[in-house]
Amino acid sequence: MVGTAGPTVLITGCSSGIGLALAVRLARDKPAPVPPVIATMRNVGRSGALAAAAGPAMGRTLEIKQLDVCDESSIRACLDSIPGRHVDILVSNAGVGMAGPLECQSLAAMQNLMDTNFFGLVRLVKEVLPDMKRRRGGHIVVISSIMGLQGIVFNDIYSASKFAVEGFCESLVVQALRFNVAISLVEPGPVMTEFETKLYEEAERADYSRTDPETAEIFTKLYLRNSRDVFTSLGRGQSRAHVQHTLRVIEAARPPFRHQTNVAYTPMAALKHADPSGALITDAFYKLVFKYDAVLRFGLRAIRLLRWKAQKVKAGARLLGFK
């Protein structure tokens, strides 16, 4: 699906987190001379971390361009700057998060989230798909979320945006296959990056006076505590793993349509399909949140301990010369 000179890869949302790590990894793996990896971001003034991480790849196999997924003219300008507007692999990674009681979130903030997470993807695909169809080749890789398969309490709008992404791609993939264009949804579970850290910091500082005291207490005392444990236990080290998973999807001879990066979430997602009425998954989440949260926290801490021990064993093996 790519030319002999190597694929032209365009990635959005590269100022930090997964986008930055993926761009650097792809650029370092590229031999020169080839089309450079095109790492884009809304504000190129925030490109310092990417440039530093890229090192000698910067300007050689990595190029930074401005692209705001909420601005059609910005997307067109970026693509117009690429020879022939030729993109072999689009990685749609730009996104924003939102968590908290629904009553405390403004409609403007919700619309901004949908504009970035969903319509941003639509704008990108509208620009790259026609050329991919004409060439009968290309790969659109969309960084979705496990929350595009299963809604999580207090993530109502974020989940809605990812459900929209999943439905959009699920509908489009059949047409795309007719033109030999692959679409892949990469669905991470918890991943500890700057994105998540900032989201939790904002949640802890937010004003919850617009909701009832019981809901505010459930969110601040129960959800935030348990969610932090989930991300610490299941999300630690997942940033690097997520990059590895995404690379496998990009490099696959027959790219999968859906690929989950954290197997710990697979059983919960499976419950939804096991019972079409929704009663099973709803009951399971209700009990986890309101009845067995202490058991949940204990289990997550046990996972952290096991991972810590595994890391110590690996470190000891390296010291002894074992790989």
mmCIF file of C-alpha atoms in Angstrom:
data_model
loop_
_atom_site.group_PDB
_atom_site.id
_atom_site.type_symbol
_atom_site.label_atom_id
_atom_site.label_comp_id
_atom_site.label_asym_id
_atom_site.label_seq_id
_atom_site.Cartn_x
_atom_site.Cartn_y
_atom_site.Cartn_z
ATOM 1 C CA MET A 1 0.000 0.000 0.000
ATOM 2 C CA VAL A 2 3.026 2.320 0.084
ATOM 3 C CA GLY A 3 5.538 3.518 -2.452
ATOM 4 C CA THR A 4 9.005 2.099 -3.001
ATOM 5 C CA ALA A 5 10.611 5.137 -1.346
ATOM 6 C CA GLY A 6 8.865 4.272 1.899
ATOM 7 C CA PRO A 7 5.566 5.406 3.368
ATOM 8 C CA THR A 8 4.674 9.000 4.067
ATOM 9 C CA VAL A 9 3.307 9.023 7.618
ATOM 10 C CA LEU A 10 1.353 11.936 9.079
ATOM 11 C CA ILE A 11 0.573 11.959 12.812
ATOM 12 C CA THR A 12 -1.612 14.469 14.650
ATOM 13 C CA GLY A 13 -1.313 15.524 18.295
ATOM 14 C CA CYS A 14 2.461 15.190 18.620
ATOM 15 C CA SER A 15 3.268 17.864 21.202
ATOM 16 C CA SER A 16 3.254 15.271 24.002
ATOM 17 C CA GLY A 17 2.232 11.775 25.052
ATOM 18 C CA ILE A 18 1.543 8.970 22.611
ATOM 19 C CA GLY A 19 1.790 11.155 19.495
ATOM 20 C CA LEU A 20 5.236 12.394 20.464
ATOM 21 C CA ALA A 21 6.536 8.931 21.362
ATOM 22 C CA LEU A 22 5.158 7.342 18.197
ATOM 23 C CA ALA A 23 6.584 10.050 15.932
ATOM 24 C CA VAL A 24 10.039 9.713 17.490
ATOM 25 C CA ARG A 25 10.016 5.926 17.272
ATOM 26 C CA LEU A 26 8.951 5.923 13.614
ATOM 27 C CA ALA A 27 11.500 8.616 12.720
ATOM 28 C CA ARG A 28 14.356 6.772 14.429
ATOM 29 C CA ASP A 29 13.450 3.531 12.636
ATOM 30 C CA LYS A 30 13.443 5.210 9.209
ATOM 31 C CA PRO A 31 16.557 4.972 7.027
ATOM 32 C CA ALA A 32 17.411 8.115 5.071
ATOM 33 C CA PRO A 33 16.720 9.310 2.468
ATOM 34 C CA VAL A 34 12.978 8.645 2.685
ATOM 35 C CA PRO A 35 9.907 10.849 3.140
ATOM 36 C CA PRO A 36 10.182 12.079 6.731
ATOM 37 C CA VAL A 37 7.596 11.312 9.378
ATOM 38 C CA ILE A 38 5.330 14.352 9.511
ATOM 39 C CA ALA A 39 4.569 15.134 13.150
ATOM 40 C CA THR A 40 1.844 17.751 13.528
ATOM 41 C CA MET A 41 0.412 19.784 16.370
ATOM 42 C CA ARG A 42 -1.971 22.688 16.840
ATOM 43 C CA ASN A 43 0.679 24.941 18.418
ATOM 44 C CA VAL A 44 4.182 24.450 17.007
ATOM 45 C CA GLY A 45 5.433 26.649 19.840
ATOM 46 C CA ARG A 46 5.082 23.500 21.965
ATOM 47 C CA SER A 47 7.370 21.432 19.729
ATOM 48 C CA GLY A 48 10.429 21.666 22.000
ATOM 49 C CA ALA A 49 9.842 18.335 23.749
ATOM 50 C CA LEU A 50 9.376 16.543 20.429
ATOM 51 C CA ALA A 51 12.498 18.083 18.891
ATOM 52 C CA ALA A 52 14.565 17.187 21.967
ATOM 53 C CA ALA A 53 13.306 13.607 21.996
ATOM 54 C CA ALA A 54 13.917 13.192 18.266
ATOM 55 C CA GLY A 55 17.556 14.268 18.514
ATOM 56 C CA PRO A 56 19.462 13.724 15.246
ATOM 57 C CA ALA A 57 16.292 12.482 13.520
ATOM 58 C CA MET A 58 14.948 16.049 13.645
ATOM 59 C CA GLY A 59 15.082 17.598 10.171
ATOM 60 C CA ARG A 60 16.306 14.315 8.726
ATOM 61 C CA THR A 61 13.578 11.714 9.131
ATOM 62 C CA LEU A 62 11.199 13.843 11.204
ATOM 63 C CA GLU A 63 9.466 17.042 10.162
ATOM 64 C CA ILE A 64 7.179 19.158 12.340
ATOM 65 C CA LYS A 65 4.183 20.915 10.797
ATOM 66 C CA GLN A 66 1.291 22.967 12.152
ATOM 67 C CA LEU A 67 -2.125 21.299 11.969
ATOM 68 C CA ASP A 68 -5.237 22.109 13.971
ATOM 69 C CA VAL A 69 -7.843 19.357 13.519
ATOM 70 C CA CYS A 70 -10.584 21.892 14.366
ATOM 71 C CA ASP A 71 -9.602 24.151 11.446
ATOM 72 C CA GLU A 72 -10.228 22.961 7.873
ATOM 73 C CA SER A 73 -7.918 25.598 6.396
ATOM 74 C CA SER A 74 -5.105 24.460 8.721
ATOM 75 C CA ILE A 75 -5.548 20.835 7.618
ATOM 76 C CA ARG A 76 -5.590 21.805 3.943
ATOM 77 C CA ALA A 77 -2.506 24.011 4.332
ATOM 78 C CA CYS A 78 -0.604 21.153 5.962
ATOM 79 C CA LEU A 79 -1.563 18.674 3.233
ATOM 80 C CA ASP A 80 -0.853 21.213 0.488
ATOM 81 C CA SER A 81 2.710 21.470 1.841
ATOM 82 C CA ILE A 82 3.247 17.728 1.250
ATOM 83 C CA PRO A 83 4.380 16.792 -2.285
ATOM 84 C CA GLY A 84 1.316 15.664 -4.213
ATOM 85 C CA ARG A 85 -0.669 15.762 -0.920
ATOM 86 C CA HIS A 86 0.487 12.158 -0.720
ATOM 87 C CA VAL A 87 -0.117 10.492 2.652
ATOM 88 C CA ASP A 88 0.262 6.720 2.901
ATOM 89 C CA ILE A 89 -0.480 6.398 6.617
ATOM 90 C CA LEU A 90 -2.557 8.831 8.646
ATOM 91 C CA VAL A 91 -2.411 8.423 12.433
ATOM 92 C CA SER A 92 -5.256 10.409 13.980
ATOM 93 C CA ASN A 93 -4.132 10.912 17.576
ATOM 94 C CA ALA A 94 -5.158 14.479 18.540
ATOM 95 C CA GLY A 95 -7.760 14.581 21.282
ATOM 96 C CA VAL A 96 -8.957 16.177 24.507
ATOM 97 C CA GLY A 97 -10.428 14.656 27.655
ATOM 98 C CA MET A 98 -13.235 15.457 30.069
ATOM 99 C CA ALA A 99 -14.329 13.816 33.301
ATOM 100 C CA GLY A 100 -16.761 14.832 36.008
ATOM 101 C CA PRO A 101 -20.441 15.254 36.867
ATOM 102 C CA LEU A 102 -22.489 16.189 33.804
ATOM 103 C CA GLU A 103 -24.113 19.181 35.544
ATOM 104 C CA CYS A 104 -20.694 20.772 36.073
ATOM 105 C CA GLN A 105 -19.630 20.714 32.421
ATOM 106 C CA SER A 106 -20.559 23.533 30.064
ATOM 107 C CA LEU A 107 -22.158 22.843 26.711
ATOM 108 C CA ALA A 108 -19.383 24.888 25.078
ATOM 109 C CA ALA A 109 -16.739 22.577 26.569
ATOM 110 C CA MET A 110 -18.687 19.517 25.414
ATOM 111 C CA GLN A 111 -18.965 20.919 21.884
ATOM 112 C CA ASN A 112 -15.235 21.683 21.849
ATOM 113 C CA LEU A 113 -14.459 18.102 22.864
ATOM 114 C CA MET A 114 -16.695 16.666 20.140
ATOM 115 C CA ASP A 115 -15.202 19.094 17.615
ATOM 116 C CA THR A 116 -11.709 17.846 18.410
ATOM 117 C CA ASN A 117 -12.218 14.141 19.088
ATOM 118 C CA PHE A 118 -14.863 13.369 16.468
ATOM 119 C CA PHE A 119 -15.183 16.120 13.872
ATOM 120 C CA GLY A 120 -11.399 16.549 13.896
ATOM 121 C CA LEU A 121 -11.108 12.965 12.663
ATOM 122 C CA VAL A 122 -13.857 13.526 10.087
ATOM 123 C CA ARG A 123 -12.063 16.597 8.708
ATOM 124 C CA LEU A 124 -8.801 14.678 8.386
ATOM 125 C CA VAL A 125 -10.381 11.678 6.662
ATOM 126 C CA LYS A 126 -12.275 13.914 4.223
ATOM 127 C CA GLU A 127 -8.935 15.392 3.128
ATOM 128 C CA VAL A 128 -6.832 12.220 2.811
ATOM 129 C CA LEU A 129 -9.364 9.589 1.753
ATOM 130 C CA PRO A 130 -10.050 10.802 -1.817
ATOM 131 C CA ASP A 131 -6.364 10.516 -2.759
ATOM 132 C CA MET A 132 -6.035 7.134 -1.047
ATOM 133 C CA LYS A 133 -9.097 5.886 -2.970
ATOM 134 C CA ARG A 134 -7.662 7.210 -6.237
ATOM 135 C CA ARG A 135 -4.341 5.419 -5.584
ATOM 136 C CA ARG A 136 -6.195 2.386 -4.187
ATOM 137 C CA GLY A 137 -3.926 2.250 -1.189
ATOM 138 C CA GLY A 138 -3.476 3.776 2.244
ATOM 139 C CA HIS A 139 -3.962 3.202 5.954
ATOM 140 C CA ILE A 140 -5.942 5.339 8.403
ATOM 141 C CA VAL A 141 -5.005 4.544 12.011
ATOM 142 C CA VAL A 142 -7.333 6.076 14.593
ATOM 143 C CA ILE A 143 -6.375 6.288 18.257
ATOM 144 C CA SER A 144 -9.715 5.541 19.884
ATOM 145 C CA SER A 145 -10.272 4.246 23.424
ATOM 146 C CA ILE A 146 -11.719 1.329 25.325
ATOM 147 C CA MET A 147 -14.335 3.943 26.252
ATOM 148 C CA GLY A 148 -15.487 3.838 22.650
ATOM 149 C CA LEU A 149 -16.670 0.294 23.383
ATOM 150 C CA GLN A 150 -17.879 0.687 26.951
ATOM 151 C CA GLY A 151 -18.964 3.863 28.703
ATOM 152 C CA ILE A 152 -17.318 4.553 32.063
ATOM 153 C CA VAL A 153 -18.982 6.460 34.895
ATOM 154 C CA PHE A 154 -18.255 10.240 34.909
ATOM 155 C CA ASN A 155 -16.758 10.045 31.393
ATOM 156 C CA ASP A 156 -20.086 10.655 29.655
ATOM 157 C CA ILE A 157 -19.033 13.149 26.978
ATOM 158 C CA TYR A 158 -15.581 11.689 26.362
ATOM 159 C CA SER A 159 -17.141 8.239 25.925
ATOM 160 C CA ALA A 160 -19.752 9.727 23.582
ATOM 161 C CA SER A 161 -17.003 11.187 21.379
ATOM 162 C CA LYS A 162 -15.198 7.846 21.177
ATOM 163 C CA PHE A 163 -18.460 5.980 20.485
ATOM 164 C CA ALA A 164 -18.951 8.419 17.588
ATOM 165 C CA VAL A 165 -15.422 7.691 16.344
ATOM 166 C CA GLU A 166 -16.053 3.937 16.494
ATOM 167 C CA GLY A 167 -19.379 4.181 14.655
ATOM 168 C CA PHE A 168 -17.920 6.460 11.990
ATOM 169 C CA CYS A 169 -15.027 4.095 11.285
ATOM 170 C CA GLU A 170 -17.182 0.966 11.466
ATOM 171 C CA SER A 171 -19.443 2.405 8.779
ATOM 172 C CA LEU A 172 -16.602 3.741 6.611
ATOM 173 C CA VAL A 173 -14.358 0.657 6.683
ATOM 174 C CA VAL A 174 -16.547 -1.369 4.298
ATOM 175 C CA GLN A 175 -16.383 1.307 1.596
ATOM 176 C CA ALA A 176 -12.668 1.867 2.212
ATOM 177 C CA LEU A 177 -11.838 -1.819 1.746
ATOM 178 C CA ARG A 178 -13.308 -1.636 -1.763
ATOM 179 C CA PHE A 179 -10.493 0.802 -2.586
ATOM 180 C CA ASN A 180 -7.788 -1.182 -0.755
ATOM 181 C CA VAL A 181 -7.673 1.413 2.032
ATOM 182 C CA ALA A 182 -7.310 0.000 5.562
ATOM 183 C CA ILE A 183 -8.861 1.582 8.639
ATOM 184 C CA SER A 184 -7.653 0.553 12.094
ATOM 185 C CA LEU A 185 -8.996 1.538 15.504
ATOM 186 C CA VAL A 186 -6.384 1.311 18.260
ATOM 187 C CA GLU A 187 -8.239 1.125 21.580
ATOM 188 C CA PRO A 188 -6.077 1.845 24.640
ATOM 189 C CA GLY A 189 -7.137 1.170 28.189
ATOM 190 C CA PRO A 190 -5.508 3.271 30.942
ATOM 191 C CA VAL A 191 -2.294 4.986 29.789
ATOM 192 C CA MET A 192 -0.311 7.278 32.077
ATOM 193 C CA THR A 193 0.733 10.295 29.982
ATOM 194 C CA GLU A 194 0.720 14.079 30.329
ATOM 195 C CA PHE A 195 -2.824 13.959 28.880
ATOM 196 C CA GLU A 196 -4.178 11.942 31.820
ATOM 197 C CA THR A 197 -2.115 13.778 34.437
ATOM 198 C CA LYS A 198 -3.461 17.149 33.296
ATOM 199 C CA LEU A 199 -7.021 15.800 33.214
ATOM 200 C CA TYR A 200 -6.839 14.640 36.848
ATOM 201 C CA GLU A 201 -5.222 17.859 38.019
ATOM 202 C CA GLU A 202 -8.041 19.866 36.435
ATOM 203 C CA ALA A 203 -10.653 17.557 37.968
ATOM 204 C CA GLU A 204 -9.223 18.024 41.454
ATOM 205 C CA ARG A 205 -9.359 21.838 41.112
ATOM 206 C CA ALA A 206 -12.808 22.053 39.507
ATOM 207 C CA ASP A 207 -15.932 23.614 41.034
ATOM 208 C CA TYR A 208 -18.658 21.049 41.755
ATOM 209 C CA SER A 209 -21.179 23.417 43.301
ATOM 210 C CA ARG A 210 -23.528 22.988 40.327
ATOM 211 C CA THR A 211 -24.267 19.384 41.240
ATOM 212 C CA ASP A 212 -25.775 17.828 44.352
ATOM 213 C CA PRO A 213 -23.478 17.092 47.335
ATOM 214 C CA GLU A 214 -23.858 13.318 47.003
ATOM 215 C CA THR A 215 -22.779 13.267 43.349
ATOM 216 C CA ALA A 216 -19.876 15.629 44.085
ATOM 217 C CA GLU A 217 -18.711 13.360 46.894
ATOM 218 C CA ILE A 218 -19.008 10.216 44.740
ATOM 219 C CA PHE A 219 -16.846 11.856 42.075
ATOM 220 C CA THR A 220 -14.198 13.456 44.290
ATOM 221 C CA LYS A 221 -13.943 10.840 47.039
ATOM 222 C CA LEU A 222 -14.736 7.632 45.157
ATOM 223 C CA TYR A 223 -14.193 8.030 41.420
ATOM 224 C CA LEU A 224 -10.995 10.107 41.473
ATOM 225 C CA ARG A 225 -9.364 7.853 44.086
ATOM 226 C CA ASN A 226 -10.281 4.594 42.339
ATOM 227 C CA SER A 227 -9.512 5.954 38.895
ATOM 228 C CA ARG A 228 -6.055 7.056 40.035
ATOM 229 C CA ASP A 229 -5.455 3.528 41.365
ATOM 230 C CA VAL A 230 -6.605 2.039 38.045
ATOM 231 C CA PHE A 231 -4.262 4.234 36.023
ATOM 232 C CA THR A 232 -1.349 3.643 38.403
ATOM 233 C CA SER A 233 -1.832 -0.131 38.428
ATOM 234 C CA LEU A 234 -2.940 -0.857 34.860
ATOM 235 C CA GLY A 235 -1.579 2.175 33.038
ATOM 236 C CA ARG A 236 1.997 2.229 34.305
ATOM 237 C CA GLY A 237 4.332 1.431 31.414
ATOM 238 C CA GLN A 238 1.426 1.378 28.964
ATOM 239 C CA SER A 239 2.667 4.440 27.062
ATOM 240 C CA ARG A 240 5.610 2.489 25.641
ATOM 241 C CA ALA A 241 3.441 -0.599 25.168
ATOM 242 C CA HIS A 242 0.832 1.473 23.333
ATOM 243 C CA VAL A 243 3.478 2.700 20.896
ATOM 244 C CA GLN A 244 4.554 -0.903 20.297
ATOM 245 C CA HIS A 245 0.956 -1.957 19.690
ATOM 246 C CA THR A 246 0.381 0.923 17.270
ATOM 247 C CA LEU A 247 3.568 0.085 15.384
ATOM 248 C CA ARG A 248 2.400 -3.502 14.959
ATOM 249 C CA VAL A 249 -0.898 -2.258 13.558
ATOM 250 C CA ILE A 250 0.880 0.106 11.155
ATOM 251 C CA GLU A 251 3.319 -2.568 9.973
ATOM 252 C CA ALA A 252 0.794 -5.419 9.668
ATOM 253 C CA ALA A 253 0.454 -6.967 6.217
ATOM 254 C CA ARG A 254 -3.291 -7.170 6.838
ATOM 255 C CA PRO A 255 -4.059 -4.436 9.394
ATOM 256 C CA PRO A 256 -6.785 -5.304 11.926
ATOM 257 C CA PHE A 257 -9.885 -3.137 12.145
ATOM 258 C CA ARG A 258 -9.873 -3.133 15.956
ATOM 259 C CA HIS A 259 -6.896 -3.634 18.270
ATOM 260 C CA GLN A 260 -6.982 -3.278 22.066
ATOM 261 C CA THR A 261 -3.686 -2.467 23.762
ATOM 262 C CA ASN A 262 -4.458 -3.464 27.357
ATOM 263 C CA VAL A 263 -5.787 -6.987 27.893
ATOM 264 C CA ALA A 264 -6.862 -6.115 31.446
ATOM 265 C CA TYR A 265 -9.929 -4.353 30.019
ATOM 266 C CA THR A 266 -10.929 -7.120 27.602
ATOM 267 C CA PRO A 267 -13.152 -9.064 30.068
ATOM 268 C CA MET A 268 -15.233 -5.979 30.918
ATOM 269 C CA ALA A 269 -15.727 -5.162 27.242
ATOM 270 C CA ALA A 270 -16.728 -8.778 26.596
ATOM 271 C CA LEU A 271 -19.494 -8.595 29.214
ATOM 272 C CA LYS A 272 -21.312 -6.056 27.060
ATOM 273 C CA HIS A 273 -21.524 -8.499 24.159
ATOM 274 C CA ALA A 274 -22.401 -11.429 26.415
ATOM 275 C CA ASP A 275 -25.704 -9.807 27.441
ATOM 276 C CA PRO A 276 -27.461 -7.684 24.769
ATOM 277 C CA SER A 277 -29.858 -6.278 27.410
ATOM 278 C CA GLY A 278 -26.979 -4.420 29.097
ATOM 279 C CA ALA A 279 -27.990 -5.654 32.550
ATOM 280 C CA LEU A 280 -24.841 -7.715 33.113
ATOM 281 C CA ILE A 281 -22.296 -4.981 32.403
ATOM 282 C CA THR A 282 -24.346 -2.311 34.200
ATOM 283 C CA ASP A 283 -24.636 -4.471 37.323
ATOM 284 C CA ALA A 284 -20.918 -5.322 37.213
ATOM 285 C CA PHE A 285 -19.846 -1.666 37.034
ATOM 286 C CA TYR A 286 -22.363 -0.595 39.688
ATOM 287 C CA LYS A 287 -21.008 -3.156 42.133
ATOM 288 C CA LEU A 288 -17.397 -2.276 41.351
ATOM 289 C CA VAL A 289 -18.047 1.404 42.011
ATOM 290 C CA PHE A 290 -20.470 1.309 44.946
ATOM 291 C CA LYS A 291 -20.146 -2.083 46.673
ATOM 292 C CA TYR A 292 -16.751 -3.628 46.056
ATOM 293 C CA ASP A 293 -14.509 -0.580 45.649
ATOM 294 C CA ALA A 294 -12.319 -1.763 48.543
ATOM 295 C CA VAL A 295 -11.835 -5.123 46.800
ATOM 296 C CA LEU A 296 -11.044 -3.287 43.571
ATOM 297 C CA ARG A 297 -8.384 -1.156 45.263
ATOM 298 C CA PHE A 298 -6.862 -4.217 46.951
ATOM 299 C CA GLY A 299 -6.679 -6.042 43.636
ATOM 300 C CA LEU A 300 -5.073 -3.064 41.906
ATOM 301 C CA ARG A 301 -2.462 -2.734 44.643
ATOM 302 C CA ALA A 302 -1.706 -6.448 44.308
ATOM 303 C CA ILE A 303 -1.139 -5.893 40.576
ATOM 304 C CA ARG A 304 1.249 -3.028 41.349
ATOM 305 C CA LEU A 305 3.194 -5.268 43.758
ATOM 306 C CA LEU A 306 3.433 -8.085 41.212
ATOM 307 C CA ARG A 307 4.642 -5.671 38.545
ATOM 308 C CA TRP A 308 7.228 -4.215 40.937
ATOM 309 C CA LYS A 309 8.529 -7.721 41.685
ATOM 310 C CA ALA A 310 8.633 -8.585 37.985
ATOM 311 C CA GLN A 311 10.681 -5.435 37.298
ATOM 312 C CA LYS A 312 13.130 -6.375 40.058
ATOM 313 C CA VAL A 313 13.545 -9.859 38.575
ATOM 314 C CA LYS A 314 14.185 -8.404 35.115
ATOM 315 C CA ALA A 315 16.702 -5.908 36.517
ATOM 316 C CA GLY A 316 18.502 -8.723 38.341
ATOM 317 C CA ALA A 317 18.590 -10.825 35.195
ATOM 318 C CA ARG A 318 20.136 -7.949 33.236
ATOM 319 C CA LEU A 319 22.817 -7.514 35.890
ATOM 320 C CA LEU A 320 23.690 -11.205 35.496
ATOM 321 C CA GLY A 321 23.993 -10.804 31.744
ATOM 322 C CA PHE A 322 20.695 -12.390 30.773
ATOM 323 C CA LYS A 323 18.469 -10.619 28.232
#
